[in-house]
Short mmCIF file of C-alpha atoms in Angstrom, two decimals:
data_model
loop_
_atom_site.label_atom_id
_atom_site.label_comp_id
_atom_site.label_asym_id
_atom_site.label_seq_id
_atom_site.Cartn_x
_atom_site.Cartn_y
_atom_site.Cartn_z
CA MET K 1 391.58 156.24 329.32
CA GLU K 2 391.40 152.82 327.45
CA ASN K 3 390.47 154.85 324.14
CA ILE K 4 393.75 156.67 324.94
CA MET K 5 395.96 153.26 325.92
CA LYS K 6 394.31 151.70 322.67
CA ASN K 7 395.40 154.11 320.75
CA ILE K 8 398.93 154.29 322.10
CA ASN K 9 399.58 151.15 321.20
CA GLN K 10 398.21 151.14 317.86
CA ARG K 11 400.85 153.51 317.41
CA LYS K 12 403.84 151.47 319.21
CA GLU K 13 402.69 148.85 316.94
CA MET K 14 402.76 150.93 313.71
CA ILE K 15 406.13 152.75 314.18
CA ILE K 16 407.14 148.48 315.09
CA SER K 17 405.99 148.12 311.79
CA ILE K 18 407.57 150.80 310.16
CA CYS K 19 410.45 150.04 311.56
CA ALA K 20 410.67 146.69 311.13
CA LEU K 21 410.11 147.22 306.85
CA ALA K 22 412.46 150.09 307.01
CA TRP K 23 415.85 149.23 308.61
CA PRO K 24 416.18 146.60 305.73
CA SER K 25 416.05 149.29 303.16
CA ILE K 26 417.99 151.86 305.41
CA VAL K 27 420.72 149.24 305.20
CA GLU K 28 420.38 148.60 301.41
CA GLN K 29 420.71 152.18 301.04
CA ALA K 30 423.61 152.45 302.86
CA LEU K 31 425.29 150.01 301.28
CA GLN K 32 424.67 151.56 297.97
CA THR K 33 426.27 155.13 299.65
CA THR K 34 429.29 153.05 300.77
CA VAL K 35 430.31 151.10 297.90
CA GLN K 36 430.04 154.70 295.98
CA TYR K 37 431.86 156.65 298.49
CA VAL K 38 434.54 154.18 298.26
CA SER K 39 434.37 154.24 294.26
CA SER K 40 434.45 157.73 294.45
CA ALA K 41 437.34 157.85 296.72
CA MET K 42 439.45 155.50 294.81
CA VAL K 43 438.77 157.83 291.43
CA GLY K 44 439.58 160.47 293.83
CA ARG K 45 442.89 159.23 294.53
CA LEU K 46 443.40 159.17 290.46
CA GLY K 47 443.21 163.20 290.39
CA ALA K 48 440.42 165.79 290.20
CA GLN K 49 439.82 165.38 286.55
CA ALA K 50 439.34 161.37 287.30
CA SER K 51 436.70 162.74 289.67
CA ALA K 52 434.78 165.00 287.09
CA ALA K 53 435.02 162.64 284.16
CA VAL K 54 432.95 159.80 287.07
CA GLY K 55 430.94 162.82 288.04
CA LEU K 56 430.00 164.41 284.96
CA THR K 57 427.35 161.50 283.40
CA THR K 58 426.13 160.99 287.27
CA THR K 59 423.08 162.76 286.47
CA VAL K 60 422.70 161.53 283.01
CA ASN K 61 423.05 158.03 285.19
CA TRP K 62 419.77 159.41 286.85
CA LEU K 63 417.58 160.03 283.63
CA ILE K 64 418.59 156.55 282.55
CA ASN K 65 417.45 154.80 285.41
CA SER K 66 414.16 156.87 285.72
CA PRO K 67 412.04 154.55 283.63
CA SER K 68 413.42 151.74 285.45
CA PHE K 69 412.42 153.52 288.70
CA ALA K 70 408.80 154.30 287.31
CA MET K 71 407.54 150.84 286.04
CA GLY K 72 409.21 149.57 289.71
CA ILE K 73 406.82 152.11 291.50
CA GLY K 74 403.47 151.30 288.79
CA VAL K 75 404.09 147.73 289.82
CA LEU K 76 404.44 147.74 293.44
CA SER K 77 401.63 150.36 293.96
CA TYR K 78 399.21 147.58 292.38
CA ILE K 79 400.76 144.60 293.90
CA SER K 80 401.08 146.23 297.28
CA LEU K 81 397.16 146.79 296.79
CA CYS K 82 396.24 143.30 295.75
CA ILE K 83 398.00 142.19 298.92
CA GLY K 84 396.34 143.91 301.43
CA ALA K 85 393.21 143.34 299.26
CA LYS K 86 394.13 139.73 299.18
CA LYS K 87 393.92 139.05 295.59
CA PHE K 88 396.87 137.14 295.43
CA GLU K 89 396.45 135.49 292.53
CA LYS K 90 396.18 138.91 290.65
CA ALA K 91 399.69 139.80 292.16
CA LYS K 92 401.31 137.31 290.68
CA ILE K 93 400.00 138.08 286.90
CA ALA K 94 401.49 141.63 287.85
CA ALA K 95 404.95 140.29 288.81
CA ILE K 96 404.48 138.53 285.26
CA GLN K 97 403.97 141.76 283.93
CA SER K 98 407.47 143.04 285.68
CA ILE K 99 409.02 140.90 283.91
CA ILE K 100 408.15 141.34 280.47
CA ILE K 101 408.24 145.45 281.23
CA THR K 102 412.54 144.55 282.17
CA PHE K 103 412.97 142.40 279.10
CA ILE K 104 411.29 145.17 276.82
CA LEU K 105 412.89 148.01 278.74
CA GLY K 106 416.46 146.57 279.39
CA ILE K 107 416.74 146.05 275.38
CA ILE K 108 415.28 149.55 274.31
CA MET K 109 417.60 151.67 276.78
CA GLY K 110 420.56 149.61 276.44
CA ILE K 111 420.55 150.21 273.04
CA ALA K 112 419.83 154.01 273.65
CA THR K 113 422.64 154.55 275.97
CA LEU K 114 425.31 152.83 273.92
CA SER K 115 424.43 155.07 270.65
CA ILE K 116 424.74 158.06 272.69
CA THR K 117 428.24 157.42 274.42
CA PRO K 118 430.44 159.07 272.17
CA PHE K 119 429.12 161.85 271.88
CA LEU K 120 427.58 162.46 275.92
CA PRO K 121 430.48 164.49 277.05
CA LYS K 122 430.81 167.13 274.25
CA TRP K 123 426.90 167.99 274.42
CA LEU K 124 427.62 168.31 278.10
CA GLY K 125 429.67 170.61 278.12
CA ALA K 126 432.57 168.91 279.84
CA SER K 127 436.24 170.73 278.79
CA SER K 128 438.83 168.16 276.28
CA GLU K 129 440.64 167.03 278.92
CA ILE K 130 437.84 164.40 280.68
CA GLN K 131 435.54 163.73 277.44
CA ARG K 132 437.57 160.46 276.59
CA ASP K 133 437.45 159.17 280.23
CA ALA K 134 433.75 159.93 280.64
CA SER K 135 432.40 158.19 277.34
CA LEU K 136 434.50 155.12 278.15
CA TYR K 137 432.52 155.70 282.11
CA PHE K 138 429.70 155.59 280.77
CA GLY K 139 429.77 153.47 277.63
CA ILE K 140 430.68 150.25 280.15
CA ILE K 141 428.86 151.07 282.60
CA CYS K 142 425.74 150.87 280.48
CA PHE K 143 426.56 147.64 278.38
CA PRO K 144 424.42 145.61 281.06
CA MET K 145 421.55 147.53 281.13
CA LEU K 146 418.77 144.81 281.40
CA PHE K 147 420.67 143.17 284.44
CA ARG K 148 420.34 146.87 285.67
CA VAL K 149 416.90 147.07 284.98
CA ALA K 150 416.34 144.05 286.42
CA THR K 151 417.79 144.65 289.52
CA ILE K 152 415.56 148.10 290.17
CA VAL K 153 411.91 146.42 288.84
CA PHE K 154 412.23 143.38 290.73
CA GLY K 155 413.91 144.99 293.60
CA ALA K 156 410.87 146.60 294.17
CA VAL K 157 408.24 144.07 293.29
CA LEU K 158 409.78 142.01 296.41
CA ARG K 159 409.27 144.94 298.26
CA SER K 160 405.51 145.43 297.27
CA THR K 161 405.58 142.10 299.55
CA GLY K 162 406.97 143.51 302.53
CA ASP K 163 410.19 141.51 301.49
CA MET K 164 412.70 143.96 302.26
CA LYS K 165 415.23 141.95 303.37
CA THR K 166 416.17 140.11 300.14
CA PRO K 167 416.84 143.27 298.25
CA MET K 168 419.14 144.18 301.03
CA LYS K 169 421.19 140.81 300.48
CA VAL K 170 421.49 141.20 296.95
CA ASN K 171 422.75 144.67 297.40
CA LEU K 172 425.34 143.69 299.91
CA ILE K 173 426.49 140.70 297.51
CA MET K 174 426.77 143.84 294.40
CA ASN K 175 428.41 146.07 296.61
CA ILE K 176 431.22 143.71 298.21
CA THR K 177 431.56 142.69 294.47
CA ASN K 178 431.85 146.70 293.12
CA ILE K 179 434.45 147.09 295.92
CA ILE K 180 436.75 144.12 295.35
CA LEU K 181 437.05 144.65 291.49
CA ASN K 182 437.21 148.37 291.99
CA PHE K 183 440.86 147.58 293.95
CA LEU K 184 441.86 145.59 291.85
CA LEU K 185 440.49 146.93 288.27
CA ILE K 186 441.50 150.82 289.08
CA TYR K 187 445.30 150.87 290.09
CA GLY K 188 448.48 148.90 288.84
CA THR K 189 450.55 146.48 290.53
CA GLU K 190 451.57 148.36 294.20
CA THR K 191 453.88 146.98 296.72
CA ILE K 192 453.02 147.71 300.18
CA ASP K 193 455.84 147.49 303.28
CA ILE K 194 453.88 146.20 306.72
CA GLY K 195 457.02 146.07 308.82
CA ASN K 196 459.94 144.32 307.77
CA PHE K 197 457.76 142.43 305.15
CA LYS K 198 456.98 143.56 301.27
CA LEU K 199 453.56 142.93 300.04
CA THR K 200 452.66 142.49 296.32
CA ILE K 201 449.29 143.77 295.69
CA TYR K 202 448.35 142.96 291.48
CA GLY K 203 446.18 145.37 290.06
CA ALA K 204 444.90 146.10 286.23
CA GLY K 205 445.67 149.51 286.21
CA LEU K 206 442.47 150.37 284.36
CA GLY K 207 441.93 153.92 286.03
CA VAL K 208 438.82 155.26 285.27
CA ALA K 209 437.68 152.42 283.01
CA GLY K 210 438.69 149.79 285.81
CA SER K 211 435.64 151.27 288.14
CA ALA K 212 433.20 151.35 285.58
CA THR K 213 433.78 147.54 284.31
CA ALA K 214 433.60 146.67 288.32
CA ALA K 215 430.27 148.36 288.56
CA ALA K 216 428.84 146.87 285.30
CA ILE K 217 430.05 143.65 286.35
CA SER K 218 428.10 144.12 289.98
CA TYR K 219 425.26 144.79 287.70
CA SER K 220 425.12 141.72 286.26
CA ILE K 221 425.41 139.84 289.57
CA SER K 222 422.77 142.09 290.97
CA GLY K 223 420.45 140.99 288.28
CA CYS K 224 421.05 137.92 287.94
CA LEU K 225 420.20 137.31 292.23
CA MET K 226 417.22 139.44 292.41
CA PHE K 227 415.73 137.34 289.26
CA PHE K 228 416.12 134.39 291.55
CA ALA K 229 414.58 135.72 294.58
CA LEU K 230 411.63 136.89 292.64
CA TYR K 231 410.30 133.27 291.42
CA ARG K 232 411.48 132.01 295.09
CA ASN K 233 409.04 134.65 296.75
CA LYS K 234 405.83 132.29 297.09
CA LEU K 235 403.17 135.86 297.03
CA VAL K 236 404.47 136.70 293.54
CA SER K 237 406.44 134.40 292.13
CA PRO K 238 405.43 133.65 288.34
CA LYS K 239 406.53 130.25 288.74
CA GLY K 240 404.31 127.45 286.52
CA LYS K 241 403.09 130.00 285.04
CA LYS K 242 403.39 131.30 281.32
CA ILE K 243 405.11 134.47 281.03
CA LYS K 244 402.22 136.41 278.74
CA LEU K 245 400.85 139.96 278.57
CA ASN K 246 397.52 140.75 280.99
CA ILE K 247 396.71 144.00 278.90
CA PRO K 248 394.27 145.08 282.23
CA ILE K 249 396.96 144.66 284.37
CA MET K 250 399.44 145.94 282.22
CA LYS K 251 397.56 148.68 282.14
CA ARG K 252 397.37 149.63 285.36
CA CYS K 253 400.83 149.70 286.19
CA ILE K 254 401.60 151.62 283.39
CA SER K 255 398.90 154.25 284.25
CA VAL K 256 401.07 154.60 287.49
CA GLY K 257 404.27 154.63 286.28
CA PHE K 258 404.22 156.30 283.18
CA PRO K 259 403.13 159.93 284.57
CA ILE K 260 406.47 158.97 287.14
CA THR K 261 408.90 158.13 283.76
CA ILE K 262 407.50 161.32 282.29
CA GLU K 263 408.89 163.37 285.85
CA ARG K 264 411.95 161.64 286.01
CA VAL K 265 413.03 161.60 282.71
CA VAL K 266 412.20 165.66 282.67
CA THR K 267 413.60 166.28 285.58
CA CYS K 268 416.59 164.23 285.24
CA LEU K 269 417.12 166.24 281.80
CA GLY K 270 416.80 169.06 284.45
CA GLN K 271 419.52 168.10 285.95
CA VAL K 272 421.74 167.09 282.58
CA VAL K 273 420.71 170.62 281.80
CA PHE K 274 421.93 172.02 285.60
CA SER K 275 425.23 170.12 285.46
CA SER K 276 426.14 171.63 282.44
CA LEU K 277 425.40 175.38 283.96
CA VAL K 278 427.64 173.99 286.81
CA THR K 279 430.26 172.85 284.84
CA ARG K 280 430.85 176.36 283.16
CA LEU K 281 432.22 177.52 286.52
CA GLY K 282 435.69 175.37 285.60
CA THR K 283 436.91 172.24 286.60
CA LEU K 284 437.82 172.37 290.10
CA ALA K 285 434.08 173.51 290.95
CA PHE K 286 432.74 170.97 288.69
CA ALA K 287 434.82 168.44 290.92
CA ALA K 288 433.44 170.59 294.18
CA HIS K 289 429.86 169.77 292.97
CA SER K 290 430.12 165.98 292.04
CA ILE K 291 431.72 165.22 295.18
CA ALA K 292 429.99 167.35 297.44
CA LEU K 293 426.30 165.33 295.76
CA THR K 294 427.93 162.04 296.22
CA ALA K 295 428.97 163.05 300.52
CA GLU K 296 425.61 164.49 300.69
CA GLN K 297 423.44 160.86 300.45
CA ALA K 298 424.87 159.55 303.49
CA PHE K 299 423.00 161.39 304.96
CA TYR K 300 419.28 161.21 303.28
CA ILE K 301 419.46 157.64 303.44
CA PRO K 302 416.96 156.91 306.20
CA GLY K 303 415.03 159.36 304.30
CA TYR K 304 414.86 156.90 301.16
CA GLY K 305 414.79 153.79 303.61
CA MET K 306 411.61 154.90 304.58
CA GLN K 307 410.17 155.84 301.39
CA ALA K 308 409.93 152.13 300.19
CA SER K 309 408.09 151.34 303.54
CA ALA K 310 406.15 154.12 303.38
CA SER K 311 404.99 152.99 299.57
CA THR K 312 404.43 149.41 300.99
CA LEU K 313 402.57 150.27 303.53
CA ALA K 314 400.01 153.31 302.20
CA GLY K 315 399.72 150.49 299.66
CA ASN K 316 398.26 147.81 301.87
CA ALA K 317 395.99 149.94 303.99
CA LEU K 318 394.22 151.32 300.76
CA GLY K 319 394.13 147.79 299.97
CA GLU K 320 392.16 147.31 303.21
CA ARG K 321 389.81 150.52 302.58
CA ASN K 322 391.23 151.26 306.25
CA GLU K 323 391.52 155.40 305.44
CA LYS K 324 392.25 156.07 309.02
CA LYS K 325 395.13 153.41 309.42
CA LEU K 326 396.47 155.30 306.16
CA HIS K 327 396.09 158.59 307.57
CA GLN K 328 397.96 157.02 311.07
CA MET K 329 400.38 155.55 308.91
CA SER K 330 401.18 158.67 307.03
CA VAL K 331 401.65 161.11 310.14
CA THR K 332 403.93 158.55 311.83
CA ILE K 333 406.19 157.86 309.00
CA LEU K 334 406.74 161.56 308.35
CA GLY K 335 407.65 162.54 311.97
CA ILE K 336 409.81 159.71 312.13
CA ALA K 337 411.66 161.27 309.01
CA VAL K 338 411.88 164.68 309.87
CA VAL K 339 413.11 163.54 313.34
CA VAL K 340 415.84 161.21 311.94
CA MET K 341 417.18 163.36 309.47
CA THR K 342 417.51 166.56 311.48
CA ILE K 343 419.45 164.94 313.60
CA THR K 344 421.96 163.87 310.51
CA GLY K 345 421.52 166.97 309.02
CA THR K 346 423.30 168.09 311.95
CA ILE K 347 425.86 165.92 311.93
CA LEU K 348 426.16 167.30 308.48
CA PHE K 349 426.67 170.68 308.98
CA ILE K 350 429.19 170.38 311.71
CA PHE K 351 431.27 167.75 309.64
CA PRO K 352 431.34 168.50 306.30
CA ASN K 353 435.36 168.93 305.79
CA VAL K 354 435.06 165.21 306.55
CA MET K 355 433.39 164.06 304.60
CA MET K 356 434.78 166.18 301.66
CA SER K 357 437.91 164.64 302.72
CA ILE K 358 437.49 161.23 302.10
CA PHE K 359 436.91 161.80 298.40
CA THR K 360 440.07 164.25 297.83
CA LYS K 361 442.35 166.18 299.23
CA ASN K 362 442.82 168.62 296.99
CA PRO K 363 442.24 171.89 299.39
CA VAL K 364 440.32 174.21 296.90
CA VAL K 365 437.91 170.80 296.56
CA VAL K 366 437.66 170.46 300.10
CA LYS K 367 436.73 174.13 300.85
CA SER K 368 433.97 174.81 297.88
CA GLY K 369 432.47 170.98 298.76
CA SER K 370 432.34 171.82 302.05
CA SER K 371 430.84 175.29 301.73
CA ALA K 372 427.49 173.50 299.73
CA LEU K 373 427.42 171.30 302.22
CA ARG K 374 426.61 173.43 305.36
CA ILE K 375 424.13 175.08 302.80
CA VAL K 376 422.10 172.08 301.88
CA ALA K 377 422.73 170.36 305.74
CA VAL K 378 420.04 173.12 306.88
CA SER K 379 417.53 171.79 304.45
CA GLU K 380 418.01 167.99 305.35
CA PRO K 381 415.07 167.90 307.55
CA ILE K 382 412.87 169.37 304.69
CA PHE K 383 414.07 166.82 302.33
CA GLY K 384 413.58 164.23 304.07
CA ALA K 385 409.50 164.96 304.61
CA LEU K 386 409.41 165.50 301.17
CA ILE K 387 410.74 161.79 299.95
CA ILE K 388 408.14 159.85 302.30
CA LEU K 389 405.53 162.48 301.04
CA GLU K 390 406.51 161.10 297.45
CA GLY K 391 406.51 157.65 298.84
CA ILE K 392 402.98 157.91 300.26
CA PHE K 393 401.36 158.72 296.97
CA ASN K 394 403.10 156.51 294.77
CA GLY K 395 402.21 154.07 296.90
CA VAL K 396 398.39 154.93 296.56
CA GLY K 397 399.28 155.34 292.83
CA ASP K 398 398.59 159.19 293.59
CA THR K 399 401.33 160.23 290.48
CA LYS K 400 400.18 162.89 288.44
CA THR K 401 400.09 165.87 291.11
CA PRO K 402 403.29 165.11 292.16
CA VAL K 403 405.14 164.61 289.09
CA PHE K 404 403.77 168.17 288.05
CA VAL K 405 404.86 169.60 290.88
CA SER K 406 408.11 168.22 290.63
CA ILE K 407 408.77 169.50 286.69
CA LEU K 408 407.75 172.82 287.60
CA SER K 409 409.99 173.14 290.45
CA MET K 410 412.96 171.82 288.44
CA TRP K 411 412.49 173.96 285.62
CA GLY K 412 410.68 176.98 287.02
CA VAL K 413 412.84 177.21 289.87
CA ARG K 414 416.49 175.25 290.10
CA ILE K 415 417.14 175.66 286.27
CA VAL K 416 416.14 179.55 286.06
CA SER K 417 417.45 180.79 289.24
CA THR K 418 421.03 178.37 288.72
CA PHE K 419 421.14 180.14 285.02
CA ILE K 420 420.49 183.29 286.65
CA CYS K 421 423.26 182.76 288.98
CA ILE K 422 426.11 181.91 286.93
CA SER K 423 424.91 183.69 283.29
CA LYS K 424 423.78 186.73 284.90
CA PHE K 425 425.44 187.32 288.38
CA LYS K 426 428.21 185.67 287.90
CA LEU K 427 428.13 184.13 291.24
CA GLY K 428 429.81 180.35 292.15
CA LEU K 429 429.03 177.21 293.79
CA ASN K 430 427.00 178.03 296.93
CA ALA K 431 425.03 179.80 294.93
CA VAL K 432 424.08 176.81 292.65
CA TRP K 433 423.45 174.50 296.33
CA ILE K 434 421.18 177.25 297.16
CA CYS K 435 418.92 176.99 294.14
CA MET K 436 418.66 173.57 294.93
CA VAL K 437 417.50 174.35 298.31
CA ALA K 438 414.55 176.21 296.93
CA ASP K 439 413.58 173.80 294.81
CA ASN K 440 413.90 171.24 297.56
CA ILE K 441 411.37 173.82 299.69
CA PHE K 442 408.65 174.58 296.87
CA ARG K 443 407.97 170.96 296.06
CA PHE K 444 407.66 169.72 299.74
CA THR K 445 405.12 173.22 300.13
CA ILE K 446 403.04 172.13 297.65
CA LEU K 447 402.93 168.59 298.65
CA PHE K 448 402.49 169.24 301.78
CA ILE K 449 399.37 171.16 301.56
CA ARG K 450 397.91 168.54 299.13
CA PHE K 451 398.82 165.92 301.93
CA LEU K 452 396.88 168.15 304.56
CA ARG K 453 393.74 168.35 302.11
CA GLY K 454 393.77 165.07 301.71
CA THR K 455 392.04 164.42 298.81
CA TRP K 456 394.43 162.04 297.54
CA LYS K 457 393.06 159.48 299.86
CA ARG K 458 390.67 158.06 296.75
CA LYS K 459 389.21 154.93 296.91
CA LEU K 460 391.08 152.75 293.66
CA SER K 461 389.60 149.43 292.71
CA LEU K 462 391.66 146.75 291.44
#
């Protein structure tokens, strides 16, 4: 009886620890989704063409963010291991490597993205009516690339120390800035009647370019704030130390992050190909697809919020050499994610029309997007478990097999099946979203089998 009560208390403590780490990340994800909702809704007021122009490069933005996220995971994995093993000096050296990574990656990605800006919409198969706006939007948001990389990588460093609140606060500032600037830059000067009073609101009237400018300024602010937060964090602050390369630690961070970089680049290229296939369905269908993707984001916020916690706690447990704790934490957070995302999936299934109507009033787009959302809502619990499994494997530095599975699934399941549905059978948007669900189910199945086998619980030395 005593052992049972002890196990119950340990599980309660673990749930409290998970929730304490997860809630700031969940709030952060919610803030990011909120600002994307607001931006999309504001752009949606300009018409379906404007929504399509902004949505066209969404998957390309995932692609260019991929190396930053991957290197962030590499640094997070190493630092969380160091902190679990109480090797704090190595954690600080790893933080210095993150500064070097940010600078090099930011410069390279900035030059590369601005170079392809004039040609990208045409490469993606966009109609001529949206090419100019799509190109302009992409170029503006890629201009502050160094700050975008800093936001992602330094945020990962802070989370590796268990500091989830600071990235949340920085994102709050970034999102409020973005919303205010969106309001001022997208629309022209308007007069609003409030009872007997008339209120004149001045705006720049830049349309799609205004939305991009707001995002660019917000990225710049968040990148600077993350950098200052890194210097103030006692566990990883490089204050008083030289910013110099440490080859063994850099290699270790890259060895974890590089496979993820390859995976994200290849799968995001798959997303680009996937989007180009969807554009064949026409502007309205693509607008419905883009808006539905945005609407869905709110419903996997809990999963991605808990993913950062899963990575940090898994790394800490491995650093402590506590395999029992690692297993209990993994099972617990998987269970929580499935329960929570079952609830969010149910809400999405019941109210897809409401979600679509936030972003557009076009009845064709609303109807088409709502049908797609109902399809994906059924798979939300599985997607939640998949997100957590990826977080656990990333946290312990076991990335190679998940990377291979992700690439295989994207190109072998999603791309091939979508091409067949659109090109051979002339099916519509619903078939495309079924292909997306099939991709997620395939990845979950393979990773869950690997999780059950336990081969990922290997001992990594520092």
